[in-house]
Amino acid sequence: MLNPVVHAIDQQLTEALLPLHVEDMTRQYWEQGQFLALEHLMPTQLVQEFMQEVERVRPQINRNFIPGHKKGGSVSFYLLQKSAPAILAFYHHQGWMNLLSQIAGVPLLLCPEEDPHSCALYFYTEPGDHIGYHYDTSYYKGERFTVLLGLRDQSSSRLVCRLHTKEPDREVKELSLRTEAGTYIFFNGDKLHHAVTPLGAAEERIVLTLQYVTNPSMGMAQRWFSNMKDAVGYFGWSALFRKPNR
Ligand SMILES: [Fe+2]
């Protein structure tokens, strides 16, 4: 039985799906090399609910810095699991997962609970916060898909994307996007080359990220590499040793 707050969020999330045109979204996704960005897709009321939880976990941000590659703050799945029921309800929402599965043309599953990235917040709050060009590489045996939901963007930062880098017969297309509150982005992590440009002074940008996979198993070597990357680049060493709540 869902608690009443989560139940209300769940209903709002279901209603938010009603006006969406799955066929249009699917066409756009494939035309853009498995990438889709829709401005202000998520209703303001839901974004506000999520932001209340963001403010609750903000004191627990883990700041990270990899010279030449990234600088910023993160809050992992483990913390959200304890303190952010509305955000978790979004990650787990079957209707939204079905939508993504339809668009991607393959059934999508939640990441294992051991993955601190599965549902996480990225905070760009200090001047120069950024991330360099990368793919959201899958260390899983299946493919990995990323959702980004803009929660706040009072910044000059841009999500810059290079589409079609792995399609030899297509010209690379560059995009530069704001991720304002409610903007919803979905892509295949191994296909989209992307970065976030540096934050200016007195600016702030907060993004929720969700990860889905087609096969949640992972080889031991891949698990080790993935853990190291997360500890150094995102959530700190404590996240490595923190067992998720069951
Ligand atoms: Fe990324």
Short mmCIF file of C-alpha atoms and ligand atoms in Angstrom, two decimals:
data_model
loop_
_atom_site.label_atom_id
_atom_site.label_comp_id
_atom_site.label_asym_id
_atom_site.label_seq_id
_atom_site.Cartn_x
_atom_site.Cartn_y
_atom_site.Cartn_z
CA MET A 1 0.00 0.00 0.00
CA LEU A 2 1.46 3.35 -1.06
CA ASN A 3 1.57 6.11 1.51
CA PRO A 4 -0.88 8.95 0.70
CA VAL A 5 1.82 11.41 -0.42
CA VAL A 6 3.38 8.91 -2.80
CA HIS A 7 -0.05 7.85 -4.02
CA ALA A 8 -0.90 11.48 -4.91
CA ILE A 9 2.42 11.90 -6.75
CA ASP A 10 1.84 8.64 -8.57
CA GLN A 11 -1.53 9.89 -9.80
CA GLN A 12 -0.07 13.21 -10.94
CA LEU A 13 2.63 11.32 -12.82
CA THR A 14 0.01 9.16 -14.52
CA GLU A 15 -2.00 12.27 -15.52
CA ALA A 16 1.15 13.94 -16.88
CA LEU A 17 1.44 11.09 -19.40
CA LEU A 18 -2.00 11.67 -20.91
CA PRO A 19 -1.22 14.59 -23.25
CA LEU A 20 1.97 13.01 -24.61
CA HIS A 21 2.17 11.82 -28.21
CA VAL A 22 4.21 8.65 -28.10
CA GLU A 23 4.49 8.29 -31.88
CA ASP A 24 5.84 11.83 -32.32
CA MET A 25 8.29 11.31 -29.48
CA THR A 26 9.45 7.98 -30.94
CA ARG A 27 9.98 9.47 -34.41
CA GLN A 28 11.94 12.39 -33.01
CA TYR A 29 14.05 10.05 -30.86
CA TRP A 30 15.12 7.88 -33.79
CA GLU A 31 15.61 10.79 -36.20
CA GLN A 32 18.05 12.28 -33.70
CA GLY A 33 20.11 9.12 -33.25
CA GLN A 34 18.33 7.87 -30.10
CA PHE A 35 18.03 11.27 -28.44
CA LEU A 36 14.96 13.24 -27.42
CA ALA A 37 14.63 16.61 -25.66
CA LEU A 38 11.26 18.16 -24.82
CA GLU A 39 11.09 21.54 -23.11
CA HIS A 40 8.81 21.96 -20.08
CA LEU A 41 7.32 18.49 -20.42
CA MET A 42 6.91 17.88 -16.69
CA PRO A 43 4.11 19.87 -15.03
CA THR A 44 5.30 22.67 -12.71
CA GLN A 45 3.52 21.18 -9.71
CA LEU A 46 5.50 17.95 -9.98
CA VAL A 47 8.78 19.83 -10.43
CA GLN A 48 7.97 21.79 -7.28
CA GLU A 49 7.32 18.55 -5.37
CA PHE A 50 10.68 17.23 -6.52
CA MET A 51 12.41 20.51 -5.59
CA GLN A 52 11.13 20.26 -2.00
CA GLU A 53 12.99 16.96 -1.74
CA VAL A 54 16.04 18.46 -3.44
CA GLU A 55 16.22 21.11 -0.72
CA ARG A 56 15.95 18.38 1.92
CA VAL A 57 19.01 16.51 0.60
CA ARG A 58 21.02 19.58 -0.42
CA PRO A 59 23.11 19.57 2.83
CA GLN A 60 24.37 16.10 1.87
CA ILE A 61 25.80 16.97 -1.53
CA ASN A 62 29.06 15.21 -2.34
CA ARG A 63 31.36 17.63 -4.19
CA ASN A 64 33.80 16.17 -6.72
CA PHE A 65 36.55 17.42 -8.96
CA ILE A 66 38.46 15.61 -11.68
CA PRO A 67 40.93 18.10 -13.21
CA GLY A 68 40.24 18.64 -16.89
CA HIS A 69 36.99 16.63 -16.85
CA LYS A 70 34.39 17.54 -14.25
CA LYS A 71 33.52 19.61 -11.21
CA GLY A 72 30.19 19.60 -9.43
CA GLY A 73 28.03 18.03 -6.75
CA SER A 74 25.94 14.86 -6.60
CA VAL A 75 23.42 13.13 -4.37
CA SER A 76 23.23 9.38 -4.89
CA PHE A 77 20.36 6.92 -5.09
CA TYR A 78 21.09 5.77 -1.53
CA LEU A 79 20.30 9.19 -0.08
CA LEU A 80 17.30 9.74 -2.33
CA GLN A 81 15.95 6.34 -1.30
CA LYS A 82 15.83 7.57 2.31
CA SER A 83 14.68 11.14 1.76
CA ALA A 84 12.97 11.60 -1.60
CA PRO A 85 9.80 9.47 -2.04
CA ALA A 86 8.34 11.61 -4.84
CA ILE A 87 11.54 11.42 -6.90
CA LEU A 88 11.71 7.66 -6.29
CA ALA A 89 8.07 7.34 -7.37
CA PHE A 90 9.02 9.00 -10.66
CA TYR A 91 11.95 6.65 -11.19
CA HIS A 92 9.78 3.59 -10.49
CA HIS A 93 6.63 4.77 -12.29
CA GLN A 94 5.51 1.95 -14.57
CA GLY A 95 3.66 4.25 -16.98
CA TRP A 96 6.76 6.38 -17.57
CA MET A 97 8.90 3.27 -17.92
CA ASN A 98 6.44 1.89 -20.48
CA LEU A 99 6.62 5.16 -22.41
CA LEU A 100 10.42 4.96 -22.55
CA SER A 101 10.31 1.29 -23.52
CA GLN A 102 7.98 2.14 -26.40
CA ILE A 103 10.20 4.96 -27.59
CA ALA A 104 13.40 2.91 -27.31
CA GLY A 105 11.72 -0.17 -28.82
CA VAL A 106 13.04 -2.45 -26.08
CA PRO A 107 11.76 -3.27 -22.56
CA LEU A 108 13.55 -1.08 -20.02
CA LEU A 109 14.29 -2.14 -16.45
CA LEU A 110 15.41 -0.38 -13.29
CA CYS A 111 19.11 -0.52 -12.48
CA PRO A 112 20.11 -2.80 -9.59
CA GLU A 113 19.81 -1.06 -6.20
CA GLU A 114 23.60 -1.24 -5.82
CA ASP A 115 24.00 1.37 -8.54
CA PRO A 116 24.23 4.86 -6.94
CA HIS A 117 23.56 6.45 -10.37
CA SER A 118 20.21 4.73 -10.92
CA CYS A 119 18.38 7.80 -9.67
CA ALA A 120 20.57 10.73 -8.65
CA LEU A 121 20.81 14.52 -8.51
CA TYR A 122 23.54 16.59 -10.09
CA PHE A 123 24.19 20.02 -8.62
CA TYR A 124 26.05 22.73 -10.50
CA THR A 125 26.37 25.40 -7.81
CA GLU A 126 29.89 26.82 -7.91
CA PRO A 127 31.53 28.88 -10.66
CA GLY A 128 33.19 26.62 -13.20
CA ASP A 129 31.10 23.52 -12.36
CA HIS A 130 30.90 21.50 -15.57
CA ILE A 131 31.43 18.10 -17.14
CA GLY A 132 33.52 17.42 -20.23
CA TYR A 133 32.43 15.45 -23.28
CA HIS A 134 31.57 11.83 -22.55
CA TYR A 135 29.13 9.01 -23.26
CA ASP A 136 26.99 7.52 -20.48
CA THR A 137 28.77 4.25 -21.17
CA SER A 138 26.98 1.06 -20.17
CA TYR A 139 29.00 -1.27 -17.96
CA TYR A 140 26.00 -3.55 -17.90
CA LYS A 141 25.59 -6.53 -20.20
CA GLY A 142 22.70 -4.68 -21.84
CA GLU A 143 22.21 -1.12 -23.01
CA ARG A 144 21.92 1.83 -20.64
CA PHE A 145 19.46 4.69 -21.13
CA THR A 146 19.51 8.07 -19.42
CA VAL A 147 16.68 10.42 -18.49
CA LEU A 148 17.57 13.99 -17.51
CA LEU A 149 14.91 16.17 -15.94
CA GLY A 150 15.72 19.84 -15.47
CA LEU A 151 14.70 20.96 -11.97
CA ARG A 152 16.26 24.41 -11.84
CA ASP A 153 18.30 26.37 -14.35
CA GLN A 154 19.35 29.84 -13.35
CA SER A 155 22.55 29.63 -15.30
CA SER A 156 24.41 30.26 -18.50
CA SER A 157 25.45 26.57 -18.63
CA ARG A 158 24.33 24.53 -21.59
CA LEU A 159 23.96 20.82 -22.21
CA VAL A 160 25.90 20.46 -25.44
CA CYS A 161 25.27 17.34 -27.51
CA ARG A 162 26.83 15.79 -30.58
CA LEU A 163 24.29 13.56 -32.33
CA HIS A 164 25.10 10.70 -34.74
CA THR A 165 28.79 10.33 -33.71
CA LYS A 166 28.50 6.56 -34.08
CA GLU A 167 26.59 6.56 -37.35
CA PRO A 168 29.21 6.74 -40.13
CA ASP A 169 26.61 7.53 -42.80
CA ARG A 170 25.23 10.58 -40.97
CA GLU A 171 26.68 14.01 -40.40
CA VAL A 172 27.36 14.92 -36.76
CA LYS A 173 24.87 17.48 -35.52
CA GLU A 174 25.63 19.75 -32.56
CA LEU A 175 22.97 21.01 -30.16
CA SER A 176 23.18 23.44 -27.24
CA LEU A 177 20.29 23.21 -24.78
CA ARG A 178 19.13 24.81 -21.59
CA THR A 179 17.68 22.36 -19.08
CA GLU A 180 15.04 24.57 -17.55
CA ALA A 181 12.59 23.28 -14.94
CA GLY A 182 10.43 20.55 -16.48
CA THR A 183 12.60 19.93 -19.55
CA TYR A 184 12.78 16.19 -20.20
CA ILE A 185 15.61 14.50 -22.07
CA PHE A 186 15.97 10.82 -22.95
CA PHE A 187 18.82 9.11 -24.77
CA ASN A 188 20.80 5.92 -25.28
CA GLY A 189 23.92 6.48 -23.14
CA ASP A 190 26.31 4.81 -25.56
CA LYS A 191 25.14 6.92 -28.51
CA LEU A 192 25.07 10.52 -27.27
CA HIS A 193 28.35 12.44 -26.93
CA HIS A 194 27.56 15.21 -24.47
CA ALA A 195 28.96 17.74 -21.99
CA VAL A 196 27.82 20.57 -19.72
CA THR A 197 29.51 23.95 -20.19
CA PRO A 198 30.94 25.76 -17.12
CA LEU A 199 28.64 27.53 -14.68
CA GLY A 200 29.06 31.28 -14.23
CA ALA A 201 29.25 33.20 -10.93
CA ALA A 202 26.11 33.29 -8.75
CA GLU A 203 24.40 30.71 -10.96
CA GLU A 204 22.74 27.40 -10.20
CA ARG A 205 21.67 24.39 -12.24
CA ILE A 206 20.09 21.25 -10.77
CA VAL A 207 19.26 18.14 -12.79
CA LEU A 208 17.67 14.82 -11.86
CA THR A 209 19.05 11.80 -13.69
CA LEU A 210 17.43 8.39 -14.03
CA GLN A 211 19.08 5.32 -15.51
CA TYR A 212 17.36 2.33 -17.08
CA VAL A 213 18.90 -0.79 -18.56
CA THR A 214 17.94 -3.66 -20.84
CA ASN A 215 19.90 -6.24 -18.82
CA PRO A 216 20.91 -5.36 -15.25
CA SER A 217 23.70 -7.91 -14.88
CA MET A 218 27.30 -6.77 -14.97
CA GLY A 219 30.63 -8.62 -15.14
CA MET A 220 32.97 -8.38 -12.14
CA ALA A 221 35.61 -6.29 -13.92
CA GLN A 222 32.96 -3.88 -15.19
CA ARG A 223 31.48 -3.61 -11.67
CA TRP A 224 34.91 -2.75 -10.24
CA PHE A 225 35.56 -0.08 -12.86
CA SER A 226 32.07 1.36 -12.48
CA ASN A 227 32.45 1.53 -8.66
CA MET A 228 35.81 3.32 -8.92
CA LYS A 229 34.42 5.84 -11.40
CA ASP A 230 31.43 6.58 -9.16
CA ALA A 231 33.53 6.95 -6.02
CA VAL A 232 36.03 9.34 -7.61
CA GLY A 233 33.76 11.18 -9.99
CA TYR A 234 30.40 11.37 -8.29
CA PHE A 235 29.33 10.14 -4.88
CA GLY A 236 32.50 9.65 -2.77
CA TRP A 237 34.01 6.54 -1.22
CA SER A 238 31.31 6.20 1.44
CA ALA A 239 28.77 5.38 -1.29
CA LEU A 240 30.87 2.34 -2.22
CA PHE A 241 30.45 0.81 1.22
CA ARG A 242 26.88 1.82 1.88
CA LYS A 243 24.42 -0.99 1.44
CA PRO A 244 21.13 0.13 -0.08
CA ASN A 245 17.99 -0.11 2.06
CA ARG A 246 15.92 -3.15 1.27
FE FE B 1 26.27 12.11 -19.01
#
